[in-house]
């Protein structure tokens, strides 16, 4: 299954307005770039193609298409000054001095605390199918550093890497079995921030205002576990990422699957992901008893992208944390529990598409004899 098309419907009138906006005058860089993206989207251009024409990465193009098509937003181009309306981070704005107002405005905002719908909107176009395929290119996975440089996660495709990768992928390919559930676990550090001054609430014609000054309140950690094929989610907010906390999280997971014959647990190679963490916390006898409830599958080094818990962390970061300031561990636990309840109520599953056959084709290695695939 390929990526969804990026084309959107822009009326000829709107195209003329956008062309007129780009024909002259002083405009904000954001306005010009987004107008160029909209014109390319109207022509049906793909996100990589747009990134070659417009000096932007493909992500803003995908986000702009999602907002205009999936979420039901309209494009309004008006020469007169319109009344102030709610805005989001992906709209075309003007600073009030320009005669042109090009904005993508919502029809109606759903009710709910903390603007959850805005954060959910950022994931509206996300498909675990093609996203999982995109994560499959370990040798070409890139991230951005603080200096704006492109960083590459280059793994050595040796026998150990292939063996562990195929073991994890074979585990994912198994049909859902309540007797042998597949659970993925990973952790995310969270920085706690508190407002120095109270936030000014939104008023008619004016959005809410938050002071840019904040107070650091230390750090915390969140263990995110997910059973992808069953849509079960487990979120544990802890003071730190210690072996002691990991041991208690593993114990809680074992208690959630008391009827299972074994629990397939996918982990990365962090040093606390071992039997010693449990024996130090619970003693040798109980620690071994809890650890034996699991069949551990470690991802290869530089292969943590194979852990579906990273997708879970991404959803948690965008939908639960967002850009809010969470001041205390108590608040973090309250917010994570609320998000966890909603995800379990909706039974959100991860449709992982990257399998062993795809890995062999992408990475160019032959089928292993010990693999039954």
mmCIF file of C-alpha atoms in Angstrom:
data_model
loop_
_atom_site.group_PDB
_atom_site.id
_atom_site.type_symbol
_atom_site.label_atom_id
_atom_site.label_comp_id
_atom_site.label_asym_id
_atom_site.label_seq_id
_atom_site.Cartn_x
_atom_site.Cartn_y
_atom_site.Cartn_z
ATOM 1 C CA UNK A 1 0.000 0.000 0.000
ATOM 2 C CA UNK A 2 1.480 3.334 -1.058
ATOM 3 C CA UNK A 3 1.288 6.675 0.600
ATOM 4 C CA UNK A 4 -1.997 8.590 0.302
ATOM 5 C CA UNK A 5 -2.092 11.144 -2.535
ATOM 6 C CA UNK A 6 -1.235 14.701 -1.596
ATOM 7 C CA UNK A 7 -3.472 16.526 -4.074
ATOM 8 C CA UNK A 8 -6.089 18.958 -2.733
ATOM 9 C CA UNK A 9 -8.873 20.928 -4.366
ATOM 10 C CA UNK A 10 -8.062 24.609 -4.783
ATOM 11 C CA UNK A 11 -10.587 26.612 -6.803
ATOM 12 C CA UNK A 12 -9.378 28.698 -9.764
ATOM 13 C CA UNK A 13 -10.352 31.814 -7.830
ATOM 14 C CA UNK A 14 -8.163 30.800 -4.897
ATOM 15 C CA UNK A 15 -5.299 29.980 -7.270
ATOM 16 C CA UNK A 16 -5.551 33.467 -8.760
ATOM 17 C CA UNK A 17 -5.514 35.007 -5.290
ATOM 18 C CA UNK A 18 -2.447 32.974 -4.352
ATOM 19 C CA UNK A 19 -0.710 33.916 -7.603
ATOM 20 C CA UNK A 20 -1.523 37.573 -6.975
ATOM 21 C CA UNK A 21 -0.148 37.269 -3.439
ATOM 22 C CA UNK A 22 3.121 35.924 -4.865
ATOM 23 C CA UNK A 23 3.330 38.479 -7.671
ATOM 24 C CA UNK A 24 4.660 41.342 -5.558
ATOM 25 C CA UNK A 25 4.637 43.239 -2.308
ATOM 26 C CA UNK A 26 6.224 42.451 1.031
ATOM 27 C CA UNK A 27 5.021 39.207 2.595
ATOM 28 C CA UNK A 28 6.169 37.032 5.451
ATOM 29 C CA UNK A 29 8.401 34.133 4.452
ATOM 30 C CA UNK A 30 5.933 31.677 6.025
ATOM 31 C CA UNK A 31 3.108 33.020 3.890
ATOM 32 C CA UNK A 32 5.121 32.795 0.668
ATOM 33 C CA UNK A 33 6.396 29.258 1.343
ATOM 34 C CA UNK A 34 2.978 27.919 2.269
ATOM 35 C CA UNK A 35 1.363 29.584 -0.714
ATOM 36 C CA UNK A 36 3.928 27.898 -2.966
ATOM 37 C CA UNK A 37 3.207 24.548 -1.307
ATOM 38 C CA UNK A 38 -0.548 24.988 -1.821
ATOM 39 C CA UNK A 39 -0.063 25.703 -5.510
ATOM 40 C CA UNK A 40 2.079 22.579 -5.879
ATOM 41 C CA UNK A 41 -0.468 20.487 -3.954
ATOM 42 C CA UNK A 42 -3.201 21.739 -6.269
ATOM 43 C CA UNK A 43 -1.182 20.323 -9.180
ATOM 44 C CA UNK A 44 -0.974 16.926 -7.456
ATOM 45 C CA UNK A 45 2.763 17.082 -6.793
ATOM 46 C CA UNK A 46 4.237 14.638 -4.280
ATOM 47 C CA UNK A 47 5.891 15.772 -1.057
ATOM 48 C CA UNK A 48 9.441 14.866 -2.237
ATOM 49 C CA UNK A 49 8.802 16.713 -5.495
ATOM 50 C CA UNK A 50 7.541 19.778 -3.607
ATOM 51 C CA UNK A 51 10.666 19.734 -1.421
ATOM 52 C CA UNK A 52 12.750 20.057 -4.602
ATOM 53 C CA UNK A 53 10.802 23.121 -5.742
ATOM 54 C CA UNK A 54 10.127 24.797 -2.385
ATOM 55 C CA UNK A 55 12.941 25.030 0.218
ATOM 56 C CA UNK A 56 11.062 22.920 2.783
ATOM 57 C CA UNK A 57 11.259 19.330 3.963
ATOM 58 C CA UNK A 58 8.395 17.013 2.859
ATOM 59 C CA UNK A 59 6.777 17.033 6.324
ATOM 60 C CA UNK A 60 5.187 20.525 6.110
ATOM 61 C CA UNK A 61 3.634 19.601 2.753
ATOM 62 C CA UNK A 62 2.097 16.446 4.216
ATOM 63 C CA UNK A 63 0.834 18.358 7.255
ATOM 64 C CA UNK A 64 -0.714 21.101 5.104
ATOM 65 C CA UNK A 65 -2.454 18.513 2.936
ATOM 66 C CA UNK A 66 -3.778 16.714 6.040
ATOM 67 C CA UNK A 67 -5.211 19.917 7.477
ATOM 68 C CA UNK A 68 -6.936 20.941 4.247
ATOM 69 C CA UNK A 69 -8.331 17.566 3.201
ATOM 70 C CA UNK A 70 -8.532 15.069 6.082
ATOM 71 C CA UNK A 71 -9.707 17.471 8.790
ATOM 72 C CA UNK A 72 -12.109 19.355 6.527
ATOM 73 C CA UNK A 73 -10.515 22.787 6.507
ATOM 74 C CA UNK A 74 -11.313 25.472 3.930
ATOM 75 C CA UNK A 75 -9.050 27.897 2.129
ATOM 76 C CA UNK A 76 -10.215 31.519 2.380
ATOM 77 C CA UNK A 77 -8.494 34.312 0.466
ATOM 78 C CA UNK A 78 -9.894 37.748 1.158
ATOM 79 C CA UNK A 79 -8.661 41.231 0.366
ATOM 80 C CA UNK A 80 -10.631 42.817 3.181
ATOM 81 C CA UNK A 81 -9.634 42.466 6.809
ATOM 82 C CA UNK A 82 -11.640 39.605 8.290
ATOM 83 C CA UNK A 83 -12.535 39.230 11.991
ATOM 84 C CA UNK A 84 -9.988 37.382 14.054
ATOM 85 C CA UNK A 85 -10.629 33.637 14.137
ATOM 86 C CA UNK A 86 -8.925 30.632 15.723
ATOM 87 C CA UNK A 87 -5.650 29.697 14.089
ATOM 88 C CA UNK A 88 -3.385 26.731 14.093
ATOM 89 C CA UNK A 89 0.318 26.338 13.467
ATOM 90 C CA UNK A 90 -0.161 25.280 9.840
ATOM 91 C CA UNK A 91 -2.301 28.187 8.627
ATOM 92 C CA UNK A 92 -1.210 30.960 6.326
ATOM 93 C CA UNK A 93 -1.084 34.111 8.445
ATOM 94 C CA UNK A 94 -0.600 37.797 7.862
ATOM 95 C CA UNK A 95 0.686 40.263 10.416
ATOM 96 C CA UNK A 96 -2.176 42.745 10.010
ATOM 97 C CA UNK A 97 -0.193 45.175 7.866
ATOM 98 C CA UNK A 98 -0.572 43.208 4.639
ATOM 99 C CA UNK A 99 -3.826 43.667 2.678
ATOM 100 C CA UNK A 100 -3.908 39.990 1.912
ATOM 101 C CA UNK A 101 -5.262 37.456 4.405
ATOM 102 C CA UNK A 102 -4.709 33.860 3.333
ATOM 103 C CA UNK A 103 -5.729 31.466 6.076
ATOM 104 C CA UNK A 104 -6.916 27.941 6.553
ATOM 105 C CA UNK A 105 -9.645 28.152 9.177
ATOM 106 C CA UNK A 106 -11.454 25.338 11.027
ATOM 107 C CA UNK A 107 -15.165 24.876 10.533
ATOM 108 C CA UNK A 108 -15.758 23.908 14.156
ATOM 109 C CA UNK A 109 -13.432 22.978 17.006
ATOM 110 C CA UNK A 110 -14.440 19.855 18.963
ATOM 111 C CA UNK A 111 -15.004 20.283 22.665
ATOM 112 C CA UNK A 112 -12.339 19.005 25.014
ATOM 113 C CA UNK A 113 -9.605 20.134 27.411
ATOM 114 C CA UNK A 114 -6.104 21.238 26.503
ATOM 115 C CA UNK A 115 -6.811 21.524 22.739
ATOM 116 C CA UNK A 116 -6.471 17.758 22.373
ATOM 117 C CA UNK A 117 -8.002 17.945 18.909
ATOM 118 C CA UNK A 118 -5.157 20.142 17.670
ATOM 119 C CA UNK A 119 -2.630 17.577 18.824
ATOM 120 C CA UNK A 120 -4.669 14.719 17.363
ATOM 121 C CA UNK A 121 -4.905 16.629 14.093
ATOM 122 C CA UNK A 122 -1.132 16.438 13.789
ATOM 123 C CA UNK A 123 -1.503 12.643 13.551
ATOM 124 C CA UNK A 124 -4.573 12.633 11.309
ATOM 125 C CA UNK A 125 -2.645 11.659 8.196
ATOM 126 C CA UNK A 126 -0.404 9.139 9.917
ATOM 127 C CA UNK A 127 -0.719 5.590 8.647
ATOM 128 C CA UNK A 128 1.186 2.897 10.534
ATOM 129 C CA UNK A 129 1.343 0.940 7.270
ATOM 130 C CA UNK A 130 3.452 3.234 5.140
ATOM 131 C CA UNK A 131 5.067 4.817 8.197
ATOM 132 C CA UNK A 132 6.300 1.386 9.230
ATOM 133 C CA UNK A 133 7.781 0.914 5.784
ATOM 134 C CA UNK A 134 9.459 4.278 6.027
ATOM 135 C CA UNK A 135 11.029 3.297 9.349
ATOM 136 C CA UNK A 136 12.356 0.158 7.652
ATOM 137 C CA UNK A 137 15.258 1.969 6.015
ATOM 138 C CA UNK A 138 17.674 1.772 8.925
ATOM 139 C CA UNK A 139 20.691 2.527 6.785
ATOM 140 C CA UNK A 140 19.079 5.744 5.543
ATOM 141 C CA UNK A 141 17.316 6.911 8.700
ATOM 142 C CA UNK A 142 18.065 10.580 9.367
ATOM 143 C CA UNK A 143 17.615 12.967 12.260
ATOM 144 C CA UNK A 144 18.422 16.628 12.757
ATOM 145 C CA UNK A 145 20.875 17.882 15.343
ATOM 146 C CA UNK A 146 20.793 21.240 17.125
ATOM 147 C CA UNK A 147 23.183 22.654 14.576
ATOM 148 C CA UNK A 148 20.783 21.848 11.755
ATOM 149 C CA UNK A 149 23.058 19.148 10.346
ATOM 150 C CA UNK A 150 21.640 15.913 8.982
ATOM 151 C CA UNK A 151 22.601 12.941 11.142
ATOM 152 C CA UNK A 152 22.598 9.366 9.844
ATOM 153 C CA UNK A 153 21.962 6.204 11.839
ATOM 154 C CA UNK A 154 24.166 3.787 9.905
ATOM 155 C CA UNK A 155 24.083 0.173 11.048
ATOM 156 C CA UNK A 156 26.507 -2.549 10.007
ATOM 157 C CA UNK A 157 24.444 -5.261 8.338
ATOM 158 C CA UNK A 158 26.302 -8.245 9.778
ATOM 159 C CA UNK A 159 25.061 -11.684 10.828
ATOM 160 C CA UNK A 160 24.180 -10.524 14.335
ATOM 161 C CA UNK A 161 22.121 -7.601 13.026
ATOM 162 C CA UNK A 162 20.257 -9.782 10.513
ATOM 163 C CA UNK A 163 19.644 -12.522 13.088
ATOM 164 C CA UNK A 164 18.119 -10.165 15.658
ATOM 165 C CA UNK A 165 16.134 -8.254 13.049
ATOM 166 C CA UNK A 166 14.597 -11.432 11.634
ATOM 167 C CA UNK A 167 13.823 -12.674 15.134
ATOM 168 C CA UNK A 168 11.891 -9.491 15.931
ATOM 169 C CA UNK A 169 10.122 -9.436 12.558
ATOM 170 C CA UNK A 170 9.195 -13.117 12.854
ATOM 171 C CA UNK A 171 7.646 -12.324 16.235
ATOM 172 C CA UNK A 172 5.609 -9.514 14.688
ATOM 173 C CA UNK A 173 4.371 -11.800 11.903
ATOM 174 C CA UNK A 174 2.756 -14.250 14.315
ATOM 175 C CA UNK A 175 -1.051 -14.057 14.410
ATOM 176 C CA UNK A 176 -2.561 -12.580 17.533
ATOM 177 C CA UNK A 177 -2.682 -15.180 20.293
ATOM 178 C CA UNK A 178 -3.910 -14.256 23.815
ATOM 179 C CA UNK A 179 -1.794 -17.132 25.111
ATOM 180 C CA UNK A 180 1.387 -15.592 23.670
ATOM 181 C CA UNK A 181 0.904 -11.816 23.462
ATOM 182 C CA UNK A 182 3.571 -9.657 21.798
ATOM 183 C CA UNK A 183 4.389 -6.531 23.834
ATOM 184 C CA UNK A 184 6.858 -3.780 22.934
ATOM 185 C CA UNK A 185 8.449 -1.620 25.647
ATOM 186 C CA UNK A 186 10.558 1.523 25.533
ATOM 187 C CA UNK A 187 11.088 4.637 27.635
ATOM 188 C CA UNK A 188 11.029 8.389 27.075
ATOM 189 C CA UNK A 189 12.600 11.127 29.239
ATOM 190 C CA UNK A 190 10.341 14.089 30.011
ATOM 191 C CA UNK A 191 11.477 17.539 31.134
ATOM 192 C CA UNK A 192 9.156 19.154 33.680
ATOM 193 C CA UNK A 193 8.366 22.851 33.241
ATOM 194 C CA UNK A 194 6.159 25.219 35.227
ATOM 195 C CA UNK A 195 4.679 28.568 34.217
ATOM 196 C CA UNK A 196 6.220 31.546 35.994
ATOM 197 C CA UNK A 197 3.146 33.673 35.287
ATOM 198 C CA UNK A 198 -0.434 32.457 34.805
ATOM 199 C CA UNK A 199 -1.665 31.940 31.260
ATOM 200 C CA UNK A 200 -4.066 34.551 29.911
ATOM 201 C CA UNK A 201 -7.192 32.697 28.717
ATOM 202 C CA UNK A 202 -8.599 33.127 25.235
ATOM 203 C CA UNK A 203 -11.168 35.853 24.621
ATOM 204 C CA UNK A 204 -13.400 36.671 21.650
ATOM 205 C CA UNK A 205 -11.055 37.881 18.937
ATOM 206 C CA UNK A 206 -7.892 36.921 20.831
ATOM 207 C CA UNK A 207 -6.161 33.603 21.353
ATOM 208 C CA UNK A 208 -4.812 32.390 24.684
ATOM 209 C CA UNK A 209 -1.458 33.845 25.669
ATOM 210 C CA UNK A 210 1.304 32.048 27.517
ATOM 211 C CA UNK A 211 4.401 33.782 28.807
ATOM 212 C CA UNK A 212 7.579 32.526 27.171
ATOM 213 C CA UNK A 213 9.368 32.397 30.525
ATOM 214 C CA UNK A 214 9.191 29.130 32.406
ATOM 215 C CA UNK A 215 10.765 27.402 35.385
ATOM 216 C CA UNK A 216 12.506 24.059 35.115
ATOM 217 C CA UNK A 217 11.252 21.489 37.608
ATOM 218 C CA UNK A 218 13.647 18.660 36.886
ATOM 219 C CA UNK A 219 13.055 15.580 34.778
ATOM 220 C CA UNK A 220 10.928 12.463 34.806
ATOM 221 C CA UNK A 221 10.534 9.361 32.674
ATOM 222 C CA UNK A 222 7.699 7.517 30.967
ATOM 223 C CA UNK A 223 7.750 3.810 30.129
ATOM 224 C CA UNK A 224 5.513 3.165 27.119
ATOM 225 C CA UNK A 225 4.389 -0.394 26.396
ATOM 226 C CA UNK A 226 1.981 -1.518 23.694
ATOM 227 C CA UNK A 227 0.491 -4.767 22.452
ATOM 228 C CA UNK A 228 0.176 -3.685 18.803
ATOM 229 C CA UNK A 229 -2.224 -6.325 17.498
ATOM 230 C CA UNK A 230 -4.617 -6.117 20.454
ATOM 231 C CA UNK A 231 -4.601 -2.347 20.893
ATOM 232 C CA UNK A 232 -3.596 -2.524 24.563
ATOM 233 C CA UNK A 233 -1.538 0.373 25.882
ATOM 234 C CA UNK A 234 0.402 0.726 29.145
ATOM 235 C CA UNK A 235 1.950 4.007 30.260
ATOM 236 C CA UNK A 236 4.020 4.292 33.452
ATOM 237 C CA UNK A 237 5.308 7.702 34.580
ATOM 238 C CA UNK A 238 8.304 7.285 36.894
ATOM 239 C CA UNK A 239 10.791 9.626 38.614
ATOM 240 C CA UNK A 240 13.698 8.272 36.563
ATOM 241 C CA UNK A 241 14.824 5.565 34.171
ATOM 242 C CA UNK A 242 16.497 3.314 36.695
ATOM 243 C CA UNK A 243 16.799 -0.458 36.849
ATOM 244 C CA UNK A 244 14.500 -0.414 39.887
ATOM 245 C CA UNK A 245 11.713 1.334 37.941
ATOM 246 C CA UNK A 246 12.194 -0.979 34.957
ATOM 247 C CA UNK A 247 11.828 -4.002 37.233
ATOM 248 C CA UNK A 248 8.511 -2.733 38.580
ATOM 249 C CA UNK A 249 7.223 -1.994 35.065
ATOM 250 C CA UNK A 250 8.080 -5.534 33.953
ATOM 251 C CA UNK A 251 6.333 -6.895 37.043
ATOM 252 C CA UNK A 252 3.201 -4.847 36.228
ATOM 253 C CA UNK A 253 3.210 -6.172 32.662
ATOM 254 C CA UNK A 254 3.467 -9.741 33.956
ATOM 255 C CA UNK A 255 0.449 -9.111 36.197
ATOM 256 C CA UNK A 256 -1.554 -7.850 33.198
ATOM 257 C CA UNK A 257 -1.065 -11.180 31.383
ATOM 258 C CA UNK A 258 -1.428 -13.732 34.162
ATOM 259 C CA UNK A 259 -3.264 -16.204 31.910
ATOM 260 C CA UNK A 260 -0.654 -16.134 29.131
ATOM 261 C CA UNK A 261 1.709 -19.058 28.604
ATOM 262 C CA UNK A 262 4.530 -16.652 27.778
ATOM 263 C CA UNK A 263 4.812 -12.947 26.963
ATOM 264 C CA UNK A 264 6.942 -11.981 23.969
ATOM 265 C CA UNK A 265 8.664 -8.754 25.036
ATOM 266 C CA UNK A 266 10.519 -6.622 22.470
ATOM 267 C CA UNK A 267 13.259 -4.422 23.975
ATOM 268 C CA UNK A 268 16.227 -2.405 22.794
ATOM 269 C CA UNK A 269 19.750 -2.866 24.158
ATOM 270 C CA UNK A 270 19.625 -0.462 27.113
ATOM 271 C CA UNK A 271 21.766 -1.721 29.983
ATOM 272 C CA UNK A 272 18.851 -1.919 32.448
ATOM 273 C CA UNK A 273 16.910 -4.323 30.197
ATOM 274 C CA UNK A 274 18.224 -7.458 31.874
ATOM 275 C CA UNK A 275 17.522 -10.059 34.544
ATOM 276 C CA UNK A 276 19.826 -8.331 37.044
ATOM 277 C CA UNK A 277 17.432 -5.373 37.308
ATOM 278 C CA UNK A 278 14.715 -7.714 38.575
ATOM 279 C CA UNK A 279 16.922 -9.748 40.907
ATOM 280 C CA UNK A 280 18.273 -6.563 42.504
ATOM 281 C CA UNK A 281 14.739 -5.266 43.048
ATOM 282 C CA UNK A 282 12.883 -8.441 44.080
ATOM 283 C CA UNK A 283 15.574 -10.938 45.025
ATOM 284 C CA UNK A 284 16.926 -13.879 43.065
ATOM 285 C CA UNK A 285 13.930 -16.228 43.382
ATOM 286 C CA UNK A 286 11.134 -13.770 42.615
ATOM 287 C CA UNK A 287 13.184 -11.877 40.028
ATOM 288 C CA UNK A 288 13.872 -15.060 38.054
ATOM 289 C CA UNK A 289 10.232 -16.112 38.361
ATOM 290 C CA UNK A 290 9.007 -12.825 36.872
ATOM 291 C CA UNK A 291 11.693 -12.776 34.151
ATOM 292 C CA UNK A 292 10.817 -16.350 33.119
ATOM 293 C CA UNK A 293 7.290 -15.183 32.302
ATOM 294 C CA UNK A 294 8.769 -13.399 29.279
ATOM 295 C CA UNK A 295 10.384 -14.453 26.024
ATOM 296 C CA UNK A 296 12.758 -11.574 25.324
ATOM 297 C CA UNK A 297 13.470 -10.336 21.800
ATOM 298 C CA UNK A 298 16.222 -7.716 21.599
ATOM 299 C CA UNK A 299 16.425 -5.375 18.630
ATOM 300 C CA UNK A 300 19.856 -5.172 16.950
ATOM 301 C CA UNK A 301 22.253 -2.366 17.794
ATOM 302 C CA UNK A 302 21.264 0.786 15.889
ATOM 303 C CA UNK A 303 18.014 -1.039 15.156
ATOM 304 C CA UNK A 304 15.706 0.384 17.804
ATOM 305 C CA UNK A 305 13.408 1.494 14.951
ATOM 306 C CA UNK A 306 12.256 -2.143 14.909
ATOM 307 C CA UNK A 307 10.643 -1.623 18.313
ATOM 308 C CA UNK A 308 7.006 -0.611 17.789
ATOM 309 C CA UNK A 309 7.097 1.060 21.200
ATOM 310 C CA UNK A 310 8.870 3.948 19.451
ATOM 311 C CA UNK A 311 5.671 4.552 17.478
ATOM 312 C CA UNK A 312 3.793 4.469 20.775
ATOM 313 C CA UNK A 313 6.180 7.059 22.221
ATOM 314 C CA UNK A 314 5.622 9.282 19.198
ATOM 315 C CA UNK A 315 1.857 9.119 19.660
ATOM 316 C CA UNK A 316 2.210 9.797 23.387
ATOM 317 C CA UNK A 317 4.492 12.777 22.779
ATOM 318 C CA UNK A 318 2.170 14.417 20.259
ATOM 319 C CA UNK A 319 -1.240 13.527 21.664
ATOM 320 C CA UNK A 320 -0.615 13.647 25.420
ATOM 321 C CA UNK A 321 2.353 15.941 26.014
ATOM 322 C CA UNK A 322 2.070 18.237 23.008
ATOM 323 C CA UNK A 323 3.635 21.622 23.720
ATOM 324 C CA UNK A 324 2.184 21.911 27.192
ATOM 325 C CA UNK A 325 4.194 22.553 30.325
ATOM 326 C CA UNK A 326 3.828 19.808 32.902
ATOM 327 C CA UNK A 327 5.220 20.945 36.263
ATOM 328 C CA UNK A 328 5.201 17.825 38.455
ATOM 329 C CA UNK A 329 5.405 14.060 38.314
ATOM 330 C CA UNK A 330 1.880 13.915 39.764
ATOM 331 C CA UNK A 331 0.556 15.950 36.836
ATOM 332 C CA UNK A 332 2.470 13.775 34.381
ATOM 333 C CA UNK A 333 0.954 10.635 35.879
ATOM 334 C CA UNK A 334 -2.537 12.122 35.738
ATOM 335 C CA UNK A 335 -2.176 13.148 32.090
ATOM 336 C CA UNK A 336 -0.596 9.842 31.035
ATOM 337 C CA UNK A 337 -3.357 7.837 32.745
ATOM 338 C CA UNK A 338 -6.027 9.887 30.967
ATOM 339 C CA UNK A 339 -4.337 9.359 27.601
ATOM 340 C CA UNK A 340 -3.892 5.664 28.367
ATOM 341 C CA UNK A 341 -7.595 5.232 29.168
ATOM 342 C CA UNK A 342 -8.609 6.884 25.907
ATOM 343 C CA UNK A 343 -6.238 4.753 23.821
ATOM 344 C CA UNK A 344 -7.428 1.529 25.468
ATOM 345 C CA UNK A 345 -11.069 2.563 25.104
ATOM 346 C CA UNK A 346 -10.558 3.118 21.364
ATOM 347 C CA UNK A 347 -8.304 0.025 21.082
ATOM 348 C CA UNK A 348 -5.859 1.809 18.807
ATOM 349 C CA UNK A 349 -3.758 -0.805 17.009
ATOM 350 C CA UNK A 350 -0.492 -0.477 15.109
ATOM 351 C CA UNK A 351 -0.619 -1.920 11.606
ATOM 352 C CA UNK A 352 3.017 -2.892 11.164
ATOM 353 C CA UNK A 353 3.814 -3.734 7.526
ATOM 354 C CA UNK A 354 7.593 -4.221 7.523
ATOM 355 C CA UNK A 355 8.174 -8.000 7.451
ATOM 356 C CA UNK A 356 11.094 -10.331 6.766
ATOM 357 C CA UNK A 357 10.405 -10.552 3.046
ATOM 358 C CA UNK A 358 10.472 -6.766 2.776
ATOM 359 C CA UNK A 359 13.664 -6.603 4.849
ATOM 360 C CA UNK A 360 15.422 -9.053 2.520
ATOM 361 C CA UNK A 361 14.373 -7.050 -0.507
ATOM 362 C CA UNK A 362 15.315 -3.656 0.953
ATOM 363 C CA UNK A 363 18.611 -4.683 2.514
ATOM 364 C CA UNK A 364 19.611 -7.095 -0.242
ATOM 365 C CA UNK A 365 20.473 -10.205 1.782
ATOM 366 C CA UNK A 366 19.307 -13.769 1.206
ATOM 367 C CA UNK A 367 16.876 -15.797 3.237
ATOM 368 C CA UNK A 368 18.427 -17.368 6.312
ATOM 369 C CA UNK A 369 18.233 -21.161 6.443
ATOM 370 C CA UNK A 370 17.163 -21.180 10.110
ATOM 371 C CA UNK A 371 14.208 -18.949 9.320
ATOM 372 C CA UNK A 372 11.013 -20.681 8.442
ATOM 373 C CA UNK A 373 9.701 -17.814 6.333
#
